[in-house]
Amino acid sequence: MFVGHFGLAAAVKAAQPRVPLWSLMLATQFLDVIFVILYLAGGIESFQAVAPGTYGEALINAQYTHSLLGALLLSALYGGFGAWRWGRTAGWVLGAVTFSHWLLDLLVHRADLPLLPGNAGGLPLLGFGLWQTPWITAVAEGVLVVVGAVLYFRSVRERAAVTWRAMVSGGAMALLLALGLVVDILS
């Protein structure tokens, strides 16, 4: 799940027009951004190919960023930033969108999501493994992208007089989401 996260951000933007779109897009990927930082910082988190050349080919070792508690803490951190910058409502929205990353990952990941950071206590790892059925994953992501793009475009059209700027903004969002879905499916 990659592009599907962005589709969700577009749908949320339609319902929360005062929250900047870039902050919603970043919120959907915030756990992965921190994962990459920890990966580059000496392999604190990592991934291992388990089915090269397939959709969702890697088993992640994201014992901190993608643990349930870690995701909740990072969501609170990002939501706190949003509350400080744009107000309490934006903070709650951004925190929820950040946490949605973990929920969507739960659907697609193999059992590699721990409950506690560092998999403390050796509790069972979670993941429903939808990535193991690529066409279902592609359909789910496609639905998120299309619904998000349609809701976003409609909200832009309803909020503003139909101007070139609004049309370009909505069209660019739809194009980016569609392009991302194609790249995601082909990779």
PDB file of C-alpha atoms in Angstrom:
ATOM      1  CA  MET A   1       0.000   0.000   0.000  1.00  0.00           C
ATOM      2  CA  PHE A   2       1.587   3.219  -1.093  1.00  0.00           C
ATOM      3  CA  VAL A   3      -0.679   5.189  -3.376  1.00  0.00           C
ATOM      4  CA  GLY A   4      -3.746   4.149  -1.413  1.00  0.00           C
ATOM      5  CA  HIS A   5      -2.452   6.236   1.484  1.00  0.00           C
ATOM      6  CA  PHE A   6      -2.477   9.301  -0.774  1.00  0.00           C
ATOM      7  CA  GLY A   7      -6.005   8.527  -1.951  1.00  0.00           C
ATOM      8  CA  LEU A   8      -7.110   8.597   1.671  1.00  0.00           C
ATOM      9  CA  ALA A   9      -5.382  11.967   2.159  1.00  0.00           C
ATOM     10  CA  ALA A  10      -7.253  13.386  -0.844  1.00  0.00           C
ATOM     11  CA  ALA A  11     -10.564  12.150   0.577  1.00  0.00           C
ATOM     12  CA  VAL A  12      -9.798  13.705   3.961  1.00  0.00           C
ATOM     13  CA  LYS A  13      -8.856  16.995   2.264  1.00  0.00           C
ATOM     14  CA  ALA A  14     -12.312  17.035   0.719  1.00  0.00           C
ATOM     15  CA  ALA A  15     -13.868  16.861   4.194  1.00  0.00           C
ATOM     16  CA  GLN A  16     -11.305  19.119   5.900  1.00  0.00           C
ATOM     17  CA  PRO A  17     -10.465  21.867   3.394  1.00  0.00           C
ATOM     18  CA  ARG A  18      -8.631  24.031   5.946  1.00  0.00           C
ATOM     19  CA  VAL A  19      -5.946  21.399   6.522  1.00  0.00           C
ATOM     20  CA  PRO A  20      -3.146  21.882   3.965  1.00  0.00           C
ATOM     21  CA  LEU A  21      -2.987  19.111   1.392  1.00  0.00           C
ATOM     22  CA  TRP A  22       0.795  18.750   1.711  1.00  0.00           C
ATOM     23  CA  SER A  23       0.419  18.130   5.458  1.00  0.00           C
ATOM     24  CA  LEU A  24      -2.166  15.408   4.798  1.00  0.00           C
ATOM     25  CA  MET A  25       0.064  13.792   2.172  1.00  0.00           C
ATOM     26  CA  LEU A  26       3.011  13.851   4.565  1.00  0.00           C
ATOM     27  CA  ALA A  27       0.803  12.496   7.356  1.00  0.00           C
ATOM     28  CA  THR A  28      -0.054   9.439   5.278  1.00  0.00           C
ATOM     29  CA  GLN A  29       3.657   8.677   4.854  1.00  0.00           C
ATOM     30  CA  PHE A  30       5.033   9.977   8.162  1.00  0.00           C
ATOM     31  CA  LEU A  31       5.649   6.485   9.582  1.00  0.00           C
ATOM     32  CA  ASP A  32       7.582   5.557   6.427  1.00  0.00           C
ATOM     33  CA  VAL A  33       9.555   8.820   6.491  1.00  0.00           C
ATOM     34  CA  ILE A  34      10.730   8.044  10.027  1.00  0.00           C
ATOM     35  CA  PHE A  35      11.348   4.426   8.963  1.00  0.00           C
ATOM     36  CA  VAL A  36      13.694   5.634   6.198  1.00  0.00           C
ATOM     37  CA  ILE A  37      15.528   7.895   8.653  1.00  0.00           C
ATOM     38  CA  LEU A  38      16.016   4.961  11.051  1.00  0.00           C
ATOM     39  CA  TYR A  39      17.043   2.722   8.157  1.00  0.00           C
ATOM     40  CA  LEU A  40      19.658   5.217   7.005  1.00  0.00           C
ATOM     41  CA  ALA A  41      20.829   5.798  10.592  1.00  0.00           C
ATOM     42  CA  GLY A  42      22.663   2.519  10.749  1.00  0.00           C
ATOM     43  CA  GLY A  43      19.936  -0.001  10.092  1.00  0.00           C
ATOM     44  CA  ILE A  44      17.890   0.575  13.259  1.00  0.00           C
ATOM     45  CA  GLU A  45      14.996  -0.529  11.074  1.00  0.00           C
ATOM     46  CA  SER A  46      15.353  -2.581   7.903  1.00  0.00           C
ATOM     47  CA  PHE A  47      13.579  -4.749   5.373  1.00  0.00           C
ATOM     48  CA  GLN A  48      14.210  -8.125   3.831  1.00  0.00           C
ATOM     49  CA  ALA A  49      13.032  -9.354   0.444  1.00  0.00           C
ATOM     50  CA  VAL A  50      10.831 -12.426   0.838  1.00  0.00           C
ATOM     51  CA  ALA A  51       9.248 -12.598  -2.601  1.00  0.00           C
ATOM     52  CA  PRO A  52      11.408 -10.556  -5.019  1.00  0.00           C
ATOM     53  CA  GLY A  53       9.645  -9.228  -8.073  1.00  0.00           C
ATOM     54  CA  THR A  54       6.184  -9.364  -6.503  1.00  0.00           C
ATOM     55  CA  TYR A  55       3.826  -6.809  -5.052  1.00  0.00           C
ATOM     56  CA  GLY A  56       4.736  -6.177  -1.410  1.00  0.00           C
ATOM     57  CA  GLU A  57       7.923  -8.187  -1.784  1.00  0.00           C
ATOM     58  CA  ALA A  58       9.546  -7.142   1.492  1.00  0.00           C
ATOM     59  CA  LEU A  59       9.142  -8.177   5.080  1.00  0.00           C
ATOM     60  CA  ILE A  60       9.833  -5.055   7.076  1.00  0.00           C
ATOM     61  CA  ASN A  61      11.693  -4.888  10.334  1.00  0.00           C
ATOM     62  CA  ALA A  62      10.115  -1.653  11.510  1.00  0.00           C
ATOM     63  CA  GLN A  63      10.059  -2.555  15.161  1.00  0.00           C
ATOM     64  CA  TYR A  64       9.621   1.054  16.240  1.00  0.00           C
ATOM     65  CA  THR A  65       7.837   3.103  13.583  1.00  0.00           C
ATOM     66  CA  HIS A  66       5.351   0.413  12.608  1.00  0.00           C
ATOM     67  CA  SER A  67       4.642  -1.028  16.028  1.00  0.00           C
ATOM     68  CA  LEU A  68       1.140  -0.211  17.225  1.00  0.00           C
ATOM     69  CA  LEU A  69       2.431   1.877  20.118  1.00  0.00           C
ATOM     70  CA  GLY A  70       5.117   3.519  17.957  1.00  0.00           C
ATOM     71  CA  ALA A  71       2.519   4.430  15.336  1.00  0.00           C
ATOM     72  CA  LEU A  72       0.277   5.920  18.015  1.00  0.00           C
ATOM     73  CA  LEU A  73       3.153   7.981  19.423  1.00  0.00           C
ATOM     74  CA  LEU A  74       4.270   9.214  15.990  1.00  0.00           C
ATOM     75  CA  SER A  75       0.646  10.037  15.160  1.00  0.00           C
ATOM     76  CA  ALA A  76       0.368  12.073  18.358  1.00  0.00           C
ATOM     77  CA  LEU A  77       3.632  13.848  17.516  1.00  0.00           C
ATOM     78  CA  TYR A  78       2.499  14.764  14.008  1.00  0.00           C
ATOM     79  CA  GLY A  79      -0.970  15.670  15.267  1.00  0.00           C
ATOM     80  CA  GLY A  80       0.628  17.900  17.906  1.00  0.00           C
ATOM     81  CA  PHE A  81       2.564  19.688  15.184  1.00  0.00           C
ATOM     82  CA  GLY A  82      -0.661  20.153  13.222  1.00  0.00           C
ATOM     83  CA  ALA A  83      -2.490  21.510  16.292  1.00  0.00           C
ATOM     84  CA  TRP A  84       0.327  23.954  16.975  1.00  0.00           C
ATOM     85  CA  ARG A  85       0.437  25.121  13.365  1.00  0.00           C
ATOM     86  CA  TRP A  86      -3.224  25.076  12.243  1.00  0.00           C
ATOM     87  CA  GLY A  87      -5.360  24.507  15.333  1.00  0.00           C
ATOM     88  CA  ARG A  88      -6.838  21.687  17.374  1.00  0.00           C
ATOM     89  CA  THR A  89      -9.109  20.291  14.654  1.00  0.00           C
ATOM     90  CA  ALA A  90      -6.262  20.093  12.156  1.00  0.00           C
ATOM     91  CA  GLY A  91      -4.143  18.379  14.797  1.00  0.00           C
ATOM     92  CA  TRP A  92      -6.736  15.677  15.399  1.00  0.00           C
ATOM     93  CA  VAL A  93      -7.228  15.194  11.659  1.00  0.00           C
ATOM     94  CA  LEU A  94      -3.491  14.939  10.973  1.00  0.00           C
ATOM     95  CA  GLY A  95      -2.970  12.561  13.884  1.00  0.00           C
ATOM     96  CA  ALA A  96      -5.782  10.322  12.636  1.00  0.00           C
ATOM     97  CA  VAL A  97      -4.481  10.377   9.058  1.00  0.00           C
ATOM     98  CA  THR A  98      -1.001   9.499  10.322  1.00  0.00           C
ATOM     99  CA  PHE A  99      -2.411   6.530  12.232  1.00  0.00           C
ATOM    100  CA  SER A 100      -4.417   5.451   9.186  1.00  0.00           C
ATOM    101  CA  HIS A 101      -1.063   4.440   7.684  1.00  0.00           C
ATOM    102  CA  TRP A 102      -0.699   1.719  10.314  1.00  0.00           C
ATOM    103  CA  LEU A 103      -4.291   0.543   9.814  1.00  0.00           C
ATOM    104  CA  LEU A 104      -3.894   0.270   6.033  1.00  0.00           C
ATOM    105  CA  ASP A 105      -0.516  -1.438   6.487  1.00  0.00           C
ATOM    106  CA  LEU A 106      -2.189  -3.934   8.831  1.00  0.00           C
ATOM    107  CA  LEU A 107      -4.393  -4.995   5.926  1.00  0.00           C
ATOM    108  CA  VAL A 108      -1.615  -5.493   3.380  1.00  0.00           C
ATOM    109  CA  HIS A 109       1.523  -6.459   5.315  1.00  0.00           C
ATOM    110  CA  ARG A 110       2.526  -9.988   6.095  1.00  0.00           C
ATOM    111  CA  ALA A 111       2.745 -10.625   9.847  1.00  0.00           C
ATOM    112  CA  ASP A 112       5.553  -8.135  10.517  1.00  0.00           C
ATOM    113  CA  LEU A 113       3.855  -5.383  12.564  1.00  0.00           C
ATOM    114  CA  PRO A 114       4.647  -5.577  16.303  1.00  0.00           C
ATOM    115  CA  LEU A 115       2.375  -4.288  19.025  1.00  0.00           C
ATOM    116  CA  LEU A 116       5.155  -2.756  21.117  1.00  0.00           C
ATOM    117  CA  PRO A 117       8.365  -0.999  20.028  1.00  0.00           C
ATOM    118  CA  GLY A 118      11.233  -3.429  19.572  1.00  0.00           C
ATOM    119  CA  ASN A 119       8.629  -6.199  19.772  1.00  0.00           C
ATOM    120  CA  ALA A 120       8.981  -6.018  23.554  1.00  0.00           C
ATOM    121  CA  GLY A 121       7.512  -9.073  25.196  1.00  0.00           C
ATOM    122  CA  GLY A 122       7.738 -11.108  22.004  1.00  0.00           C
ATOM    123  CA  LEU A 123       4.034 -10.679  21.312  1.00  0.00           C
ATOM    124  CA  PRO A 124       2.616 -11.998  18.028  1.00  0.00           C
ATOM    125  CA  LEU A 125       3.310  -9.889  14.948  1.00  0.00           C
ATOM    126  CA  LEU A 126       0.291  -8.602  13.033  1.00  0.00           C
ATOM    127  CA  GLY A 127      -0.592  -8.331   9.361  1.00  0.00           C
ATOM    128  CA  PHE A 128      -3.368  -9.780   7.225  1.00  0.00           C
ATOM    129  CA  GLY A 129      -1.104 -10.309   4.199  1.00  0.00           C
ATOM    130  CA  LEU A 130      -3.244  -8.816   1.446  1.00  0.00           C
ATOM    131  CA  TRP A 131      -0.023  -8.197  -0.505  1.00  0.00           C
ATOM    132  CA  GLN A 132       0.125 -11.927  -1.109  1.00  0.00           C
ATOM    133  CA  THR A 133      -2.867 -11.492  -3.437  1.00  0.00           C
ATOM    134  CA  PRO A 134      -1.644  -8.681  -5.689  1.00  0.00           C
ATOM    135  CA  TRP A 135      -4.822  -8.165  -7.706  1.00  0.00           C
ATOM    136  CA  ILE A 136      -6.922  -7.624  -4.559  1.00  0.00           C
ATOM    137  CA  THR A 137      -4.359  -5.155  -3.247  1.00  0.00           C
ATOM    138  CA  ALA A 138      -4.341  -3.302  -6.573  1.00  0.00           C
ATOM    139  CA  VAL A 139      -8.148  -3.108  -6.552  1.00  0.00           C
ATOM    140  CA  ALA A 140      -8.166  -1.814  -2.956  1.00  0.00           C
ATOM    141  CA  GLU A 141      -5.571   0.831  -3.779  1.00  0.00           C
ATOM    142  CA  GLY A 142      -7.395   1.738  -6.980  1.00  0.00           C
ATOM    143  CA  VAL A 143     -10.628   2.258  -5.079  1.00  0.00           C
ATOM    144  CA  LEU A 144      -8.887   4.476  -2.510  1.00  0.00           C
ATOM    145  CA  VAL A 145      -7.256   6.523  -5.277  1.00  0.00           C
ATOM    146  CA  VAL A 146     -10.390   6.947  -7.372  1.00  0.00           C
ATOM    147  CA  VAL A 147     -12.657   7.746  -4.424  1.00  0.00           C
ATOM    148  CA  GLY A 148     -10.081  10.152  -2.980  1.00  0.00           C
ATOM    149  CA  ALA A 149      -9.552  11.912  -6.307  1.00  0.00           C
ATOM    150  CA  VAL A 150     -13.285  12.217  -7.013  1.00  0.00           C
ATOM    151  CA  LEU A 151     -14.069  13.560  -3.539  1.00  0.00           C
ATOM    152  CA  TYR A 152     -11.162  15.984  -3.698  1.00  0.00           C
ATOM    153  CA  PHE A 153     -12.088  17.266  -7.156  1.00  0.00           C
ATOM    154  CA  ARG A 154     -15.740  17.702  -6.156  1.00  0.00           C
ATOM    155  CA  SER A 155     -14.780  19.608  -3.012  1.00  0.00           C
ATOM    156  CA  VAL A 156     -12.499  21.945  -4.952  1.00  0.00           C
ATOM    157  CA  ARG A 157     -15.268  22.595  -7.465  1.00  0.00           C
ATOM    158  CA  GLU A 158     -17.841  23.236  -4.729  1.00  0.00           C
ATOM    159  CA  ARG A 159     -15.621  25.498  -2.606  1.00  0.00           C
ATOM    160  CA  ALA A 160     -14.456  27.819  -5.327  1.00  0.00           C
ATOM    161  CA  ALA A 161     -15.820  29.267  -8.460  1.00  0.00           C
ATOM    162  CA  VAL A 162     -14.630  27.050 -11.242  1.00  0.00           C
ATOM    163  CA  THR A 163     -11.389  28.801 -12.042  1.00  0.00           C
ATOM    164  CA  TRP A 164      -8.387  27.592 -13.960  1.00  0.00           C
ATOM    165  CA  ARG A 165      -6.487  27.332 -10.686  1.00  0.00           C
ATOM    166  CA  ALA A 166      -9.130  25.078  -9.124  1.00  0.00           C
ATOM    167  CA  MET A 167      -9.372  22.954 -12.247  1.00  0.00           C
ATOM    168  CA  VAL A 168      -5.593  22.560 -12.487  1.00  0.00           C
ATOM    169  CA  SER A 169      -5.353  21.735  -8.780  1.00  0.00           C
ATOM    170  CA  GLY A 170      -8.035  19.044  -8.962  1.00  0.00           C
ATOM    171  CA  GLY A 171      -6.774  17.674 -12.269  1.00  0.00           C
ATOM    172  CA  ALA A 172      -3.176  17.569 -11.046  1.00  0.00           C
ATOM    173  CA  MET A 173      -4.240  15.665  -7.928  1.00  0.00           C
ATOM    174  CA  ALA A 174      -6.169  13.117  -9.976  1.00  0.00           C
ATOM    175  CA  LEU A 175      -3.270  12.743 -12.406  1.00  0.00           C
ATOM    176  CA  LEU A 176      -0.702  12.293  -9.634  1.00  0.00           C
ATOM    177  CA  LEU A 177      -2.836   9.709  -7.873  1.00  0.00           C
ATOM    178  CA  ALA A 178      -3.439   7.780 -11.093  1.00  0.00           C
ATOM    179  CA  LEU A 179       0.242   7.908 -12.044  1.00  0.00           C
ATOM    180  CA  GLY A 180       1.238   6.751  -8.574  1.00  0.00           C
ATOM    181  CA  LEU A 181      -1.160   3.814  -8.763  1.00  0.00           C
ATOM    182  CA  VAL A 182       0.269   2.709 -12.113  1.00  0.00           C
ATOM    183  CA  VAL A 183       3.849   2.949 -10.797  1.00  0.00           C
ATOM    184  CA  ASP A 184       2.857   1.107  -7.620  1.00  0.00           C
ATOM    185  CA  ILE A 185       1.220  -1.729  -9.551  1.00  0.00           C
ATOM    186  CA  LEU A 186       4.118  -2.056 -11.999  1.00  0.00           C
ATOM    187  CA  SER A 187       6.799  -2.066  -9.293  1.00  0.00           C
TER     188      SER A 187
END
